[in-house]
Coordinates of C-alpha atoms and ligand atoms in Angstrom, one line a residue:
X25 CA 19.3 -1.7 10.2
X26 CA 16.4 0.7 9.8
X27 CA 13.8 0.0 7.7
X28 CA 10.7 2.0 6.3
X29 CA 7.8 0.3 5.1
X30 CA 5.2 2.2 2.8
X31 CA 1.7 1.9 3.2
X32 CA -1.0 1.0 5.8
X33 CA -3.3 -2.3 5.1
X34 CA -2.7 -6.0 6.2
X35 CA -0.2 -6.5 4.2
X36 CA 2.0 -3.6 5.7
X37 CA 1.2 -5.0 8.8
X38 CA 2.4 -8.2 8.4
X39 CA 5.7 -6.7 7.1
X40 CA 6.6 -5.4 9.7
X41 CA 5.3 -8.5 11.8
X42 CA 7.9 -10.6 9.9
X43 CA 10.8 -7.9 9.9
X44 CA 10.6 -6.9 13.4
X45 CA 11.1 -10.6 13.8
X46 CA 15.2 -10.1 11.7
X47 CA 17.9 -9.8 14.2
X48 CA 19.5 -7.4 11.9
X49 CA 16.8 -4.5 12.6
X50 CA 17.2 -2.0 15.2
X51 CA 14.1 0.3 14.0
X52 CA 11.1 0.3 11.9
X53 CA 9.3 3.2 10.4
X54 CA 5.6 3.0 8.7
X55 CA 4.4 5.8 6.5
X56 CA 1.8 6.1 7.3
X57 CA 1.1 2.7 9.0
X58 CA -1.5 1.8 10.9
X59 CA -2.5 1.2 14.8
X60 CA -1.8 -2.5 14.6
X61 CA 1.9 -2.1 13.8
X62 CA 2.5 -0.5 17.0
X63 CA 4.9 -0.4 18.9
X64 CA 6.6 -2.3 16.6
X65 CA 6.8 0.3 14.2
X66 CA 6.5 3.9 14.0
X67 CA 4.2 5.5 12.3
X68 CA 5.3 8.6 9.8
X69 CA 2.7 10.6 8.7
X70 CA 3.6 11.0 4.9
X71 CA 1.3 9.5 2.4
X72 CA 2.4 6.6 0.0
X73 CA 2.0 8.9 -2.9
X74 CA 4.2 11.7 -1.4
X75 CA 7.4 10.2 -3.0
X76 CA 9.6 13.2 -3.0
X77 CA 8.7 14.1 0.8
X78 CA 9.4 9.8 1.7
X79 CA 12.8 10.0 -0.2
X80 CA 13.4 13.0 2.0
X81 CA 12.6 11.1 5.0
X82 CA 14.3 8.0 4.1
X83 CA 17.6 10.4 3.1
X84 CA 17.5 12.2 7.1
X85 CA 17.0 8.9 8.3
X86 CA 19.5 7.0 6.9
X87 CA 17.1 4.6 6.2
X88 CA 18.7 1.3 5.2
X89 CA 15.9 -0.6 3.2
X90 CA 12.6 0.9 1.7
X91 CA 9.5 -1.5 1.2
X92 CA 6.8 -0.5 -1.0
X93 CA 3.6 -2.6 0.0
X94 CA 0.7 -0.3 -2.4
X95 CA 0.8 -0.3 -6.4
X96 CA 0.4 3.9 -6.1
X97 CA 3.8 4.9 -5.4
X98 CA 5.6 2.4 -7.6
X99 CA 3.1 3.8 -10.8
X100 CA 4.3 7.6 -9.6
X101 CA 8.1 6.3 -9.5
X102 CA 9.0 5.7 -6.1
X103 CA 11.7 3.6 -6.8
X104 CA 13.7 5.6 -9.6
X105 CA 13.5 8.3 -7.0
X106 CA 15.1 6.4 -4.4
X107 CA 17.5 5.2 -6.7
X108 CA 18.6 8.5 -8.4
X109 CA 19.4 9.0 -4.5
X110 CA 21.1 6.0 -3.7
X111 CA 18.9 5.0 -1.6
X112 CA 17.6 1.8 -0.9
X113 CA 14.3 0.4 -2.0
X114 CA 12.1 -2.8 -2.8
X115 CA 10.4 -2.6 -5.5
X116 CA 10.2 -2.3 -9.2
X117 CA 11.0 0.5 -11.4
X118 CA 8.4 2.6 -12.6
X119 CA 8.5 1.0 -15.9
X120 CA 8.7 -2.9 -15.0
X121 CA 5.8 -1.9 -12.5
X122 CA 3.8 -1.3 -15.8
X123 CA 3.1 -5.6 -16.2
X124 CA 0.9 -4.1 -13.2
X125 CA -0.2 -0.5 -14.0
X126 CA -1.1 -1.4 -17.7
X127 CA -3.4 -4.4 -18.0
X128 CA -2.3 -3.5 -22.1
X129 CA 0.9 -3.4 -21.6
X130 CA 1.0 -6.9 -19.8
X131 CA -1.2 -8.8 -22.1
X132 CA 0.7 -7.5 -25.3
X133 CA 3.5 -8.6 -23.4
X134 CA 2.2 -12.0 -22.4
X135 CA 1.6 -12.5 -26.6
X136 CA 5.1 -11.6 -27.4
X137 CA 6.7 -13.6 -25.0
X138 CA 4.2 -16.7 -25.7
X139 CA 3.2 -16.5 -21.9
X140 CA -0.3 -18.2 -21.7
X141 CA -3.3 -15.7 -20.9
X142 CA -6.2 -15.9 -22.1
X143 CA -7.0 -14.0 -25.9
X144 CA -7.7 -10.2 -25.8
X145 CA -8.2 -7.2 -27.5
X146 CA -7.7 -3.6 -26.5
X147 CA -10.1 -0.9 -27.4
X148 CA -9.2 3.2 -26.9
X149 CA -13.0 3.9 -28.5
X150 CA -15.8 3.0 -26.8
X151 CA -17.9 2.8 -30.1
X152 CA -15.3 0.0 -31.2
X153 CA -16.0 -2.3 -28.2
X154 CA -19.2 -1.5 -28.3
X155 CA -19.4 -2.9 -31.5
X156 CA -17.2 -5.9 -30.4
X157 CA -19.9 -7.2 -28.4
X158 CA -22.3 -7.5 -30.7
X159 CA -19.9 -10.5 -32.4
X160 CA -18.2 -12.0 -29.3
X161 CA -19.0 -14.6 -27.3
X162 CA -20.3 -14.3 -23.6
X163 CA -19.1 -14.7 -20.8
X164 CA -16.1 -12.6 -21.0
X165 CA -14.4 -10.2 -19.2
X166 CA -13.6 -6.3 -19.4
X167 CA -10.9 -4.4 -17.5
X168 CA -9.8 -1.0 -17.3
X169 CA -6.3 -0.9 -18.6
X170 CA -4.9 1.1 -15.8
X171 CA -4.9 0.9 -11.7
X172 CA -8.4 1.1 -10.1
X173 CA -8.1 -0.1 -6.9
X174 CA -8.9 -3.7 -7.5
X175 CA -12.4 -2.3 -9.0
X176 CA -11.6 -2.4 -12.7
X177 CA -12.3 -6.0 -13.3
X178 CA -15.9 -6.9 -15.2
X179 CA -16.6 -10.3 -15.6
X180 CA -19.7 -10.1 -18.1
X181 CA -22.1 -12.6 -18.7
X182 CA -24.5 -11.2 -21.7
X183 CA -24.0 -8.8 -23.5
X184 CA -25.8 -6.0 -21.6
X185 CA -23.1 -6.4 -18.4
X186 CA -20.5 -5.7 -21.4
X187 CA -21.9 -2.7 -22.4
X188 CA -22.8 -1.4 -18.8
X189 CA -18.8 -1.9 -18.0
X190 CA -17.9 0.2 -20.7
X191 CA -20.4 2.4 -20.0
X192 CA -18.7 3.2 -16.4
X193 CA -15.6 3.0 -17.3
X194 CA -15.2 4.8 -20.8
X195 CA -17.8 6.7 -20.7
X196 CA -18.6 8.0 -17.4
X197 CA -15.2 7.7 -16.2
X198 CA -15.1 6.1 -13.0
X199 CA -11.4 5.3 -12.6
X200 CA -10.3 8.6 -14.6
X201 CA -7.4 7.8 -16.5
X202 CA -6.9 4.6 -16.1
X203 CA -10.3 3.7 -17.9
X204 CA -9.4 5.7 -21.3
X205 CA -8.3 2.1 -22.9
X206 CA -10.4 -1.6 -21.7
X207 CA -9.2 -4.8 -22.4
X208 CA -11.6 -7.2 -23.0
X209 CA -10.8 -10.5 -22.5
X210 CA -12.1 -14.3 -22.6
X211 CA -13.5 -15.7 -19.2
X212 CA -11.4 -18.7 -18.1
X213 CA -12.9 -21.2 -15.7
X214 CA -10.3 -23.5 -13.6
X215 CA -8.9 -22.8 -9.9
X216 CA -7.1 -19.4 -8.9
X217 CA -3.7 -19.7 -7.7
X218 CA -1.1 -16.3 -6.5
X219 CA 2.1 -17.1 -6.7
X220 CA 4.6 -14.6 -5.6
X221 CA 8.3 -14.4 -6.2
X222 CA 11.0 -12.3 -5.1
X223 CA 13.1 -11.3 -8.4
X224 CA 16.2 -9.1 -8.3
X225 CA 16.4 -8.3 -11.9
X226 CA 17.2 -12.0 -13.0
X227 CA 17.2 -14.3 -10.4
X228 CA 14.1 -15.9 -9.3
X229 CA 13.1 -16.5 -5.4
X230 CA 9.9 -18.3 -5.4
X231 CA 7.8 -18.0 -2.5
X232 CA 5.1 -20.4 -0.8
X233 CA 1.9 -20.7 -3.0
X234 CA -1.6 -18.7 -1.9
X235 CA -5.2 -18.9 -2.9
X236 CA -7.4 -15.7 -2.1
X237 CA -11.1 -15.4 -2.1
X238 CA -11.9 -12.3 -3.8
X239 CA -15.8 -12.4 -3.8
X240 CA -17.6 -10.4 -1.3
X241 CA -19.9 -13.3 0.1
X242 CA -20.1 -17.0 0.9
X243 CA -20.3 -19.8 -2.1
X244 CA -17.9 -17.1 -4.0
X245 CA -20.8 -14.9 -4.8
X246 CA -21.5 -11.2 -4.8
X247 CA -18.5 -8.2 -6.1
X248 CA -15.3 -8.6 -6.5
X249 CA -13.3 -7.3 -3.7
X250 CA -9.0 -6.8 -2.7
X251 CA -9.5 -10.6 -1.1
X252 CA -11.9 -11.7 1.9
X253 CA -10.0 -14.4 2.6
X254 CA -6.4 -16.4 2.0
X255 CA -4.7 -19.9 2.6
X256 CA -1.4 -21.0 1.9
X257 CA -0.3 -23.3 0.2
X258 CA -2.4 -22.6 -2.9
X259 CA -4.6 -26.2 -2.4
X260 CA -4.4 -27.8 -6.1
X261 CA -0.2 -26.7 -5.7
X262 CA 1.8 -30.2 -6.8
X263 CA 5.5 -30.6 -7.7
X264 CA 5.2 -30.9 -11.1
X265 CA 2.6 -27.8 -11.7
X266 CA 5.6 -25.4 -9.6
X267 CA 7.8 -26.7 -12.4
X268 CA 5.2 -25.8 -15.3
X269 CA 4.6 -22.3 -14.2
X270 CA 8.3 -21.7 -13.4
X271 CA 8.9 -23.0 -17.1
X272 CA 5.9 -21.2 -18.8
X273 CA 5.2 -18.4 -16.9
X274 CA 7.6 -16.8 -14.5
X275 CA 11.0 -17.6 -16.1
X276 CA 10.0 -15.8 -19.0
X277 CA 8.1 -12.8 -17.5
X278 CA 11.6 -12.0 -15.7
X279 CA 13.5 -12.8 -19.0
X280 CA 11.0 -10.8 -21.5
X281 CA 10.9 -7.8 -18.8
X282 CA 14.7 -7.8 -18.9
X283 CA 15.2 -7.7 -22.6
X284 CA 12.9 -4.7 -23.1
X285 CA 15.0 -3.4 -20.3
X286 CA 12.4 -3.3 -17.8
X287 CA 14.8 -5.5 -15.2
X288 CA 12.1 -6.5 -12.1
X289 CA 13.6 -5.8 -9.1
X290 CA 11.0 -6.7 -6.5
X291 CA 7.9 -8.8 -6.1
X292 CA 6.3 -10.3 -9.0
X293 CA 2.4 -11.4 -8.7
X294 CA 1.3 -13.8 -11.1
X295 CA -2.6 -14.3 -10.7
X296 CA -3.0 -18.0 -12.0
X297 CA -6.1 -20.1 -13.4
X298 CA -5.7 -23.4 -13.5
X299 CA -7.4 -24.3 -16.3
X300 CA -8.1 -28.0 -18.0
X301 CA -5.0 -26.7 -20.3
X302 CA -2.5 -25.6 -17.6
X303 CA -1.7 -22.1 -15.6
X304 CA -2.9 -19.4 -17.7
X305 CA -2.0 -15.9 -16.2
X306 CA -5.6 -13.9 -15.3
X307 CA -2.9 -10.5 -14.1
X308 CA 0.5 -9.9 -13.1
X309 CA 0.9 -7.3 -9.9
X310 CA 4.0 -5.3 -9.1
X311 CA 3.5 -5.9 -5.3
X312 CA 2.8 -8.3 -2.4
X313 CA -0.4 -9.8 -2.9
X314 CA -3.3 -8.4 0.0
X315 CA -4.5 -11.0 1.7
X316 CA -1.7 -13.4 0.2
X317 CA 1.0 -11.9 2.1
X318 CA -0.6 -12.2 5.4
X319 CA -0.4 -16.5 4.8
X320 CA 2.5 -16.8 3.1
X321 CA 4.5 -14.6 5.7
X322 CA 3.0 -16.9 8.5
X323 CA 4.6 -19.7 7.0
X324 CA 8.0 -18.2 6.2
X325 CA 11.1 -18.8 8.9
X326 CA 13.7 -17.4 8.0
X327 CA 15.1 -13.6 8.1
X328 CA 12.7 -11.5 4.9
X329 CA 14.9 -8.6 5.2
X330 CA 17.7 -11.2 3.5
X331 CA 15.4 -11.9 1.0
X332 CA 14.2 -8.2 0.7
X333 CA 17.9 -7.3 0.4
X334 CA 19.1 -9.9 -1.6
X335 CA 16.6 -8.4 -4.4
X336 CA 17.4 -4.7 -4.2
X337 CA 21.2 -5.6 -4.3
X338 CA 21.1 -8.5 -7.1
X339 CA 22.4 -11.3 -4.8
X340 CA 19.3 -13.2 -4.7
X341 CA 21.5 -16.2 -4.8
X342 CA 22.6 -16.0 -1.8
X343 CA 19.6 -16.2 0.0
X344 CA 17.7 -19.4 1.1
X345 CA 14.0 -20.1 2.9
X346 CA 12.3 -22.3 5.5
X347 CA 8.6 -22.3 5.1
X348 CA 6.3 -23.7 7.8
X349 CA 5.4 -27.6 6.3
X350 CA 1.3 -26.5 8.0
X351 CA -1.3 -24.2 6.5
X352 CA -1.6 -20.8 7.4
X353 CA -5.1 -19.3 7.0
X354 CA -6.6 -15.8 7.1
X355 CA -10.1 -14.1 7.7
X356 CA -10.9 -10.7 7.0
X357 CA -13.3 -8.9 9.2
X358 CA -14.7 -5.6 6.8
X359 CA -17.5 -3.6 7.0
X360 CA -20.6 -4.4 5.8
X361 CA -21.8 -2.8 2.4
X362 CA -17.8 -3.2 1.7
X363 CA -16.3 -3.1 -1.3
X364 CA -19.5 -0.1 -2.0
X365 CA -20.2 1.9 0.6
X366 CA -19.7 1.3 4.5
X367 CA -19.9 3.3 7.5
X368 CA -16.8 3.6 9.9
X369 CA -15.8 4.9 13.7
X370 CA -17.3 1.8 15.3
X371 CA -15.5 0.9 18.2
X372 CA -13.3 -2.6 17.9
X373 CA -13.3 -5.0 21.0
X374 CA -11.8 -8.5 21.4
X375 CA -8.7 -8.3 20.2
X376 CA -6.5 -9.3 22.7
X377 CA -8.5 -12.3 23.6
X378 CA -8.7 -13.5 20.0
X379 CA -4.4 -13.2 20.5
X380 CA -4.6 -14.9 23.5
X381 CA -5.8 -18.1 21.3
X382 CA -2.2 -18.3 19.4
X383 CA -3.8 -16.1 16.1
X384 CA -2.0 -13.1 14.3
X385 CA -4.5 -10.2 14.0
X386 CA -3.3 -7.6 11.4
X387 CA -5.0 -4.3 11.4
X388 CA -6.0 -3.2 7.7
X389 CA -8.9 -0.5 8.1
X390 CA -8.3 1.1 12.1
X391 CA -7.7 3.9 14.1
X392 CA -7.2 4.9 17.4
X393 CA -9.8 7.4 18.5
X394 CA -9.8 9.1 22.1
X395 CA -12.0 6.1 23.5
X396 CA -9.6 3.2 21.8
X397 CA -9.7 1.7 18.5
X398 CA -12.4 2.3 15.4
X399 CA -12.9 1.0 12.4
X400 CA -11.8 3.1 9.5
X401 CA -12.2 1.3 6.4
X402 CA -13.5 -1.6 4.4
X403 CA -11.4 -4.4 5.1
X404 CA -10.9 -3.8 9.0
X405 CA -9.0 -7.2 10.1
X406 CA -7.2 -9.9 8.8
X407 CA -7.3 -12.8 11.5
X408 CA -4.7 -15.7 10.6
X409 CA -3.5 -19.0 11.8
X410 CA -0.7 -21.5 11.0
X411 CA -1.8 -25.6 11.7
X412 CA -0.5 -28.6 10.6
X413 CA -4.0 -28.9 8.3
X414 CA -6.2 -26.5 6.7
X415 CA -8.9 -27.6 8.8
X416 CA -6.8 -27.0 12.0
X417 CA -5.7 -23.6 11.2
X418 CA -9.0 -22.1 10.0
X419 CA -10.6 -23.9 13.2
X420 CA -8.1 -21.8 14.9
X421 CA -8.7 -18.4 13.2
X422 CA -12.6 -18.8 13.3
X423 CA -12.3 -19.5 16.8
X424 CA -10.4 -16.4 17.4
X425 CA -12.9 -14.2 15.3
X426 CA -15.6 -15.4 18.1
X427 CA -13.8 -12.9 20.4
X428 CA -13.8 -9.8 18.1
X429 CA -16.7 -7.6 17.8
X430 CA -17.7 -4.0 16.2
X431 CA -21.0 -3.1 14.7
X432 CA -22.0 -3.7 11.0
X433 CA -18.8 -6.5 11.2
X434 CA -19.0 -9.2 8.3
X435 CA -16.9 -11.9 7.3
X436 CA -17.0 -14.9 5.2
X437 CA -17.5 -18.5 7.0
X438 CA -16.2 -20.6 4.3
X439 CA -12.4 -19.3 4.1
X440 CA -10.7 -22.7 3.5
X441 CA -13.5 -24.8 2.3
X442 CA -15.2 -23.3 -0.7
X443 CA -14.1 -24.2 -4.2
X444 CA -14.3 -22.4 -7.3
Ligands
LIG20 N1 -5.5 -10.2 -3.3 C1 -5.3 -9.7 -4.6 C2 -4.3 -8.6 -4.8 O1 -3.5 -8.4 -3.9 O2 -4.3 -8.0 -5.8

């Protein structure tokens, strides 16, 4: 089989990891991929927006399977492309991909269906939620109701963080678009949980559980960021909470989407708080999680492209999975002043010491200049480890981060330990 996968960060990396692992592929493509993925893959240089040009490519090809890792392409349509072709593809419609693209759209959703989030209201006018706030009760928390990157989350304390939120992004316009209509939202308090699942349009493939640390610095402190950090299996994850978020949550997300004739064909990202009155969903994503992937693909044994297939040709079904009984863990090395501003170009050194130690290191910010490989964005690394504990495996990927160096690198030491 051939296979292209879309998209260039950790997670694309560990894609291709776990697919070039399939005895059923011959040849993997990346567009536009990254250093890492090499030679495992090749790299295509088309963007992940360029749908039309990737359909083209995919069509001379005769690519088998397409896997969308970003948000961007499945928002522009990628996948009603590829299927007014005939060809191929993971990945949601361009309408089910709206329980990501429309934070509005999924929370209405979430009240129809009796899906428990927390309560919200949507605002078009920034007078009206300007107004809001001067009735509601702090903290709470404002998002823009379109993509921004993993930047359009506020979570206000007073008042005056409310109003600055909406000042960026109603009235200034920081994420375009996507910032014309906010949702503003209670706060809930609890412990996060990702849990992904494979869905082909009905059937439901649950994958191992994940926790990601999305604050910049140690002691969950400082911005909001794509994910610092990721274990798997989610830690608070027992037998009888799977069942209740199966029950409450997932089965009718994939049931509600369906009836409004949004079948979701792809991955499904619920972004879970465990509160003192069970899961409540904090988002949905359209996509593999980033750094969720990285763990839970560490743990998985058997053959993803089955799975991967299984969903785009409604035979989920028929496909089964063996998941590592350890931990898998991951550290991401960014640059510092990341998720603001960072510098890049700074030469990367280590690595293959660090992978000497038994550790996976997937490339999310690199490139390969003419004297080796430089940093070239904010998350640059995501270090990960499988052990039977959590303690083993992030021993393991903190002792393979000792090897790696490149200037202005930061990390977080307390992947694994800290809790919310
Ligand atoms: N790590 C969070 C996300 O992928 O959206």
């Amino acid at each position: 089989m051939k296979i292209l996968i879309i998209g260039s960060g950790g997670r694309e990396h560990a894609l291709v990891w776990k697919i070039s692992q399939s005895k059923r592929v011959t040849r993997i493509f990346a567009a536009p991929g990254n250093p890492g993925m090499m030679p495992l893959a090749e790299r295509i240089d088309i963007k992940p927006t360029s749908i039309i040009e990737l359909a083209d490519f995919a069509q001379a090809e005769k690519i088998d399977l397409t896997v969308v890792g970003p948000e961007q392409p499945l928002a522009l349509g990628i996948v009603d492309e590829f299927n007014s072709r005939n060809l191929k593809i993971f990945g949601p419609t361009q309408k089910a991909a709206m329980i990501e693209t429309s934070k509005s759209f999924a929370k209405e959703f979430m009240r129809k269906n009796n899906i428990p989030t927390s309560e919200f209201k949507v605002f078009v006018s920034a007078a009206e939620a300007l107004d809001h706030f001067s009735r509601a009760q702090f903290p709470l928390v404002v998002k823009a109701d379109g993509l921004a990157a993993g930047k359009g989350v506020y979570i206000c304390r007073k008042k005056e963080e409310a109003v600055a939120a909406i000042h960026e992004i109603m009235l200034e316009g920081k994420f375009g678009k996507s910032g014309e209509r906010v949702v503003v939202e209670d706060f809930l308090s609890g412990q996060e949980m990702s849990f992904m699942c494979v869905c082909d349009g009905r059937r439901i493939f649950p994958l191992a559980t994940s926790m990601d640390y999305k604050k910049a610095l140690e002691g969950d402190k400082g911005p909001n960021t794509g994910g610092m950090g990721a274990i798997s299996p989610a830690p608070q994850l027992s037998r009888e909470l799977f069942n209740q978020i199966m029950k409450s949550i997932i089965q009718p997300t994939v049931a509600g989407l369906k009836f409004e004739n949004k079948e979701f064909k792809g991955l499904l990202y619920a972004g879970l708080m465990i509160t003192r009155d069970g899961p409540q969903v904090l988002e949905f994503n359209a996509r593999f999680g980033d750094p969720e992937s990285q763990v839970v693909l560490m743990r998985l044994k058997s053959d993803l492209v089955d799975i991967l297939e299984g969903a785009a040709d409604e035979n989920l079904f028929e496909v089964a999975a063996d998941w590592d009984e350890g931990v898998a863990g991951c550290v991401v090395l960014a640059a510092k002043g990341y998720p603001q501003k960072y510098s890049s170009g700074h030469s990367i050194r280590g690595l293959e010491r660090a992978k000497s130690l038994g550790v996976e290191v997937f490339h999310a910010g690199t490139e390969l200049a003419a004297d080796g490989l430089v940093t070239a964005g904010g998350r640059v690394l995501n270090v990960c480890a499988t052990g039977p504990s959590l303690k083993e495996a992030m021993a393991k990927v903190y002792d393979g981060i000792s090897f790696i160096t490149f200037d202005e690198m930061i990390f977080r030491r307390d992947i694994g330990w800290s809790r919310k």
